[in-house]
Amino acid sequence: MGRLQTLTLTSHRGRAYPVELFSTDTDFTGTPAVYLFLRMPQGRSLQAQVLYVAHSNDLGRCIDDDRGPGGMLTRAEALGCDAIGGLPLAREEDRVTVAREFIDSWNPALNEGHGALAGMIGLASPAPMLPPMRRSMVGK
């Protein structure tokens, strides 16, 4: 399907990162990037879950490898992964630093995270509120 939206993730250090979200069936190019496998919130939840964080100098190749049997995307999908986040960064030292910061911030389950809140991130805004139904609209 492709690109969904851009989400700003704020790490435990207070740094904000614009992460582009993609559907899990997206074909990626050989872009150097930090990437995340995410389970997005359902309903009115304000929390998404980071299931896995890694970095690569060739995102397309890594995601293709992760789609294989026993690969990280396959494992993440078994945990409910429905989006891939990507943060393109040209310098390898930047990718390593940001990936470590993301892992330290959200303790993802597939990066050996532990605990009930492992990988949970708060989102900046709730789902839109719908106006209450008027009584005259009920039962018609």
PDB file of C-alpha atoms in Angstrom:
ATOM      1  CA  MET A   1       0.000   0.000   0.000  1.00  0.00           C
ATOM      2  CA  GLY A   2       2.811   2.449   0.792  1.00  0.00           C
ATOM      3  CA  ARG A   3       3.289   5.542   2.885  1.00  0.00           C
ATOM      4  CA  LEU A   4       0.608   6.198   5.498  1.00  0.00           C
ATOM      5  CA  GLN A   5       1.666   9.332   7.417  1.00  0.00           C
ATOM      6  CA  THR A   6       4.431  10.937   9.452  1.00  0.00           C
ATOM      7  CA  LEU A   7       4.447  10.470  13.220  1.00  0.00           C
ATOM      8  CA  THR A   8       6.669  12.456  15.587  1.00  0.00           C
ATOM      9  CA  LEU A   9       8.204  10.173  18.217  1.00  0.00           C
ATOM     10  CA  THR A  10       9.791  11.762  21.294  1.00  0.00           C
ATOM     11  CA  SER A  11      12.512   9.688  22.934  1.00  0.00           C
ATOM     12  CA  HIS A  12      13.140   9.399  26.662  1.00  0.00           C
ATOM     13  CA  ARG A  13      15.802  12.095  26.165  1.00  0.00           C
ATOM     14  CA  GLY A  14      13.163  14.526  24.898  1.00  0.00           C
ATOM     15  CA  ARG A  15      14.343  14.486  21.284  1.00  0.00           C
ATOM     16  CA  ALA A  16      11.602  14.523  18.638  1.00  0.00           C
ATOM     17  CA  TYR A  17      12.038  12.434  15.486  1.00  0.00           C
ATOM     18  CA  PRO A  18       9.774  12.552  12.396  1.00  0.00           C
ATOM     19  CA  VAL A  19       9.179   8.885  11.567  1.00  0.00           C
ATOM     20  CA  GLU A  20       7.418   8.069   8.309  1.00  0.00           C
ATOM     21  CA  LEU A  21       4.876   5.257   8.616  1.00  0.00           C
ATOM     22  CA  PHE A  22       4.353   2.649   5.906  1.00  0.00           C
ATOM     23  CA  SER A  23       2.147  -0.385   5.496  1.00  0.00           C
ATOM     24  CA  THR A  24       3.926  -3.705   6.024  1.00  0.00           C
ATOM     25  CA  ASP A  25       3.604  -4.625   2.327  1.00  0.00           C
ATOM     26  CA  THR A  26       5.606  -1.587   1.136  1.00  0.00           C
ATOM     27  CA  ASP A  27       8.569  -2.215  -1.180  1.00  0.00           C
ATOM     28  CA  PHE A  28      11.458  -0.137   0.176  1.00  0.00           C
ATOM     29  CA  THR A  29      14.499   1.229  -1.648  1.00  0.00           C
ATOM     30  CA  GLY A  30      18.111   0.896  -0.519  1.00  0.00           C
ATOM     31  CA  THR A  31      17.850   3.954   1.733  1.00  0.00           C
ATOM     32  CA  PRO A  32      20.028   4.102   4.867  1.00  0.00           C
ATOM     33  CA  ALA A  33      17.630   4.378   7.814  1.00  0.00           C
ATOM     34  CA  VAL A  34      16.556   3.476  11.317  1.00  0.00           C
ATOM     35  CA  TYR A  35      13.383   1.400  11.143  1.00  0.00           C
ATOM     36  CA  LEU A  36      10.717   0.242  13.584  1.00  0.00           C
ATOM     37  CA  PHE A  37       8.029  -2.420  13.470  1.00  0.00           C
ATOM     38  CA  LEU A  38       4.921  -0.994  15.141  1.00  0.00           C
ATOM     39  CA  ARG A  39       1.487  -2.036  16.316  1.00  0.00           C
ATOM     40  CA  MET A  40      -0.655   1.053  15.899  1.00  0.00           C
ATOM     41  CA  PRO A  41      -3.440   1.940  18.358  1.00  0.00           C
ATOM     42  CA  GLN A  42      -6.950   0.692  17.853  1.00  0.00           C
ATOM     43  CA  GLY A  43     -10.088   2.648  18.687  1.00  0.00           C
ATOM     44  CA  ARG A  44      -9.455   5.590  20.997  1.00  0.00           C
ATOM     45  CA  SER A  45      -6.168   4.354  22.396  1.00  0.00           C
ATOM     46  CA  LEU A  46      -3.369   6.899  22.615  1.00  0.00           C
ATOM     47  CA  GLN A  47      -0.604   4.318  22.679  1.00  0.00           C
ATOM     48  CA  ALA A  48       1.164   2.488  19.907  1.00  0.00           C
ATOM     49  CA  GLN A  49       3.664  -0.276  20.549  1.00  0.00           C
ATOM     50  CA  VAL A  50       7.201  -0.450  19.208  1.00  0.00           C
ATOM     51  CA  LEU A  51       7.892  -4.144  18.635  1.00  0.00           C
ATOM     52  CA  TYR A  52      11.363  -3.939  17.073  1.00  0.00           C
ATOM     53  CA  VAL A  53      14.017  -1.322  16.239  1.00  0.00           C
ATOM     54  CA  ALA A  54      17.020  -1.717  13.939  1.00  0.00           C
ATOM     55  CA  HIS A  55      19.155   0.284  11.523  1.00  0.00           C
ATOM     56  CA  SER A  56      20.489  -0.439   8.072  1.00  0.00           C
ATOM     57  CA  ASN A  57      22.456   1.104   5.240  1.00  0.00           C
ATOM     58  CA  ASP A  58      20.042  -0.666   2.812  1.00  0.00           C
ATOM     59  CA  LEU A  59      16.485  -0.591   4.152  1.00  0.00           C
ATOM     60  CA  GLY A  60      14.991  -2.477   1.190  1.00  0.00           C
ATOM     61  CA  ARG A  61      17.335  -5.431   1.570  1.00  0.00           C
ATOM     62  CA  CYS A  62      16.860  -5.628   5.352  1.00  0.00           C
ATOM     63  CA  ILE A  63      13.074  -5.509   5.172  1.00  0.00           C
ATOM     64  CA  ASP A  64      13.097  -8.191   2.461  1.00  0.00           C
ATOM     65  CA  ASP A  65      15.261 -10.378   4.724  1.00  0.00           C
ATOM     66  CA  ASP A  66      12.950  -9.633   7.686  1.00  0.00           C
ATOM     67  CA  ARG A  67       9.942 -10.847   5.640  1.00  0.00           C
ATOM     68  CA  GLY A  68      11.395 -14.341   5.289  1.00  0.00           C
ATOM     69  CA  PRO A  69      10.556 -17.349   7.459  1.00  0.00           C
ATOM     70  CA  GLY A  70      11.653 -16.621  11.026  1.00  0.00           C
ATOM     71  CA  GLY A  71      12.546 -13.031  10.061  1.00  0.00           C
ATOM     72  CA  MET A  72      11.885 -10.126  12.402  1.00  0.00           C
ATOM     73  CA  LEU A  73       8.933  -8.759  10.409  1.00  0.00           C
ATOM     74  CA  THR A  74       7.327 -12.199  10.404  1.00  0.00           C
ATOM     75  CA  ARG A  75       7.843 -12.397  14.177  1.00  0.00           C
ATOM     76  CA  ALA A  76       6.531  -8.827  14.647  1.00  0.00           C
ATOM     77  CA  GLU A  77       3.411  -9.557  12.578  1.00  0.00           C
ATOM     78  CA  ALA A  78       2.689 -12.482  14.923  1.00  0.00           C
ATOM     79  CA  LEU A  79       2.620  -9.842  17.709  1.00  0.00           C
ATOM     80  CA  GLY A  80       0.249  -7.563  15.772  1.00  0.00           C
ATOM     81  CA  CYS A  81       2.643  -5.429  13.702  1.00  0.00           C
ATOM     82  CA  ASP A  82       0.663  -3.390  11.189  1.00  0.00           C
ATOM     83  CA  ALA A  83       3.082  -0.574  10.290  1.00  0.00           C
ATOM     84  CA  ILE A  84       6.756   0.032   9.582  1.00  0.00           C
ATOM     85  CA  GLY A  85       8.332   3.299  10.688  1.00  0.00           C
ATOM     86  CA  GLY A  86      11.357   4.691   8.901  1.00  0.00           C
ATOM     87  CA  LEU A  87      13.749   7.511   9.725  1.00  0.00           C
ATOM     88  CA  PRO A  88      16.246   8.050   6.888  1.00  0.00           C
ATOM     89  CA  LEU A  89      19.722   8.960   8.168  1.00  0.00           C
ATOM     90  CA  ALA A  90      22.758   9.048   5.887  1.00  0.00           C
ATOM     91  CA  ARG A  91      25.522   8.760   8.499  1.00  0.00           C
ATOM     92  CA  GLU A  92      26.043   5.339  10.050  1.00  0.00           C
ATOM     93  CA  GLU A  93      27.005   6.775  13.443  1.00  0.00           C
ATOM     94  CA  ASP A  94      23.702   8.699  13.504  1.00  0.00           C
ATOM     95  CA  ARG A  95      21.732   5.527  12.684  1.00  0.00           C
ATOM     96  CA  VAL A  96      23.483   3.586  15.443  1.00  0.00           C
ATOM     97  CA  THR A  97      22.911   6.366  17.997  1.00  0.00           C
ATOM     98  CA  VAL A  98      19.230   6.905  17.147  1.00  0.00           C
ATOM     99  CA  ALA A  99      18.458   3.166  17.051  1.00  0.00           C
ATOM    100  CA  ARG A 100      20.026   2.762  20.518  1.00  0.00           C
ATOM    101  CA  GLU A 101      18.037   5.770  21.786  1.00  0.00           C
ATOM    102  CA  PHE A 102      14.793   4.237  20.443  1.00  0.00           C
ATOM    103  CA  ILE A 103      15.581   0.864  22.029  1.00  0.00           C
ATOM    104  CA  ASP A 104      16.400   2.539  25.350  1.00  0.00           C
ATOM    105  CA  SER A 105      13.217   4.645  25.126  1.00  0.00           C
ATOM    106  CA  TRP A 106      10.676   1.913  24.329  1.00  0.00           C
ATOM    107  CA  ASN A 107      12.303  -1.387  25.301  1.00  0.00           C
ATOM    108  CA  PRO A 108      10.799  -3.281  22.298  1.00  0.00           C
ATOM    109  CA  ALA A 109       9.784  -6.897  22.839  1.00  0.00           C
ATOM    110  CA  LEU A 110      11.805  -8.223  19.880  1.00  0.00           C
ATOM    111  CA  ASN A 111      14.881  -6.319  21.061  1.00  0.00           C
ATOM    112  CA  GLU A 112      14.646  -8.368  24.275  1.00  0.00           C
ATOM    113  CA  GLY A 113      12.330  -5.872  25.985  1.00  0.00           C
ATOM    114  CA  HIS A 114      10.539  -6.964  29.132  1.00  0.00           C
ATOM    115  CA  GLY A 115       7.548  -5.843  31.151  1.00  0.00           C
ATOM    116  CA  ALA A 116       3.894  -5.090  30.529  1.00  0.00           C
ATOM    117  CA  LEU A 117       4.595  -1.649  29.072  1.00  0.00           C
ATOM    118  CA  ALA A 118       7.531  -2.707  26.927  1.00  0.00           C
ATOM    119  CA  GLY A 119       7.451  -0.788  23.688  1.00  0.00           C
ATOM    120  CA  MET A 120       4.500   1.469  24.534  1.00  0.00           C
ATOM    121  CA  ILE A 121       4.674   5.004  23.188  1.00  0.00           C
ATOM    122  CA  GLY A 122       2.191   7.763  23.869  1.00  0.00           C
ATOM    123  CA  LEU A 123       0.845   9.572  20.831  1.00  0.00           C
ATOM    124  CA  ALA A 124       0.430  13.317  20.672  1.00  0.00           C
ATOM    125  CA  SER A 125      -3.301  13.436  20.041  1.00  0.00           C
ATOM    126  CA  PRO A 126      -6.345  11.241  20.549  1.00  0.00           C
ATOM    127  CA  ALA A 127      -8.591   9.909  17.837  1.00  0.00           C
ATOM    128  CA  PRO A 128     -11.106  12.558  16.770  1.00  0.00           C
ATOM    129  CA  MET A 129     -14.156  12.826  19.002  1.00  0.00           C
ATOM    130  CA  LEU A 130     -17.480  12.299  17.285  1.00  0.00           C
ATOM    131  CA  PRO A 131     -20.408  14.504  18.267  1.00  0.00           C
ATOM    132  CA  PRO A 132     -22.942  12.759  20.521  1.00  0.00           C
ATOM    133  CA  MET A 133     -25.894  11.228  18.710  1.00  0.00           C
ATOM    134  CA  ARG A 134     -29.137  13.153  19.043  1.00  0.00           C
ATOM    135  CA  ARG A 135     -32.004  11.150  20.365  1.00  0.00           C
ATOM    136  CA  SER A 136     -33.935  11.660  17.131  1.00  0.00           C
ATOM    137  CA  MET A 137     -31.147   9.844  15.258  1.00  0.00           C
ATOM    138  CA  VAL A 138     -31.229   6.766  17.455  1.00  0.00           C
ATOM    139  CA  GLY A 139     -33.279   3.823  16.149  1.00  0.00           C
ATOM    140  CA  LYS A 140     -33.935   5.203  12.660  1.00  0.00           C
TER     141      LYS A 140
END
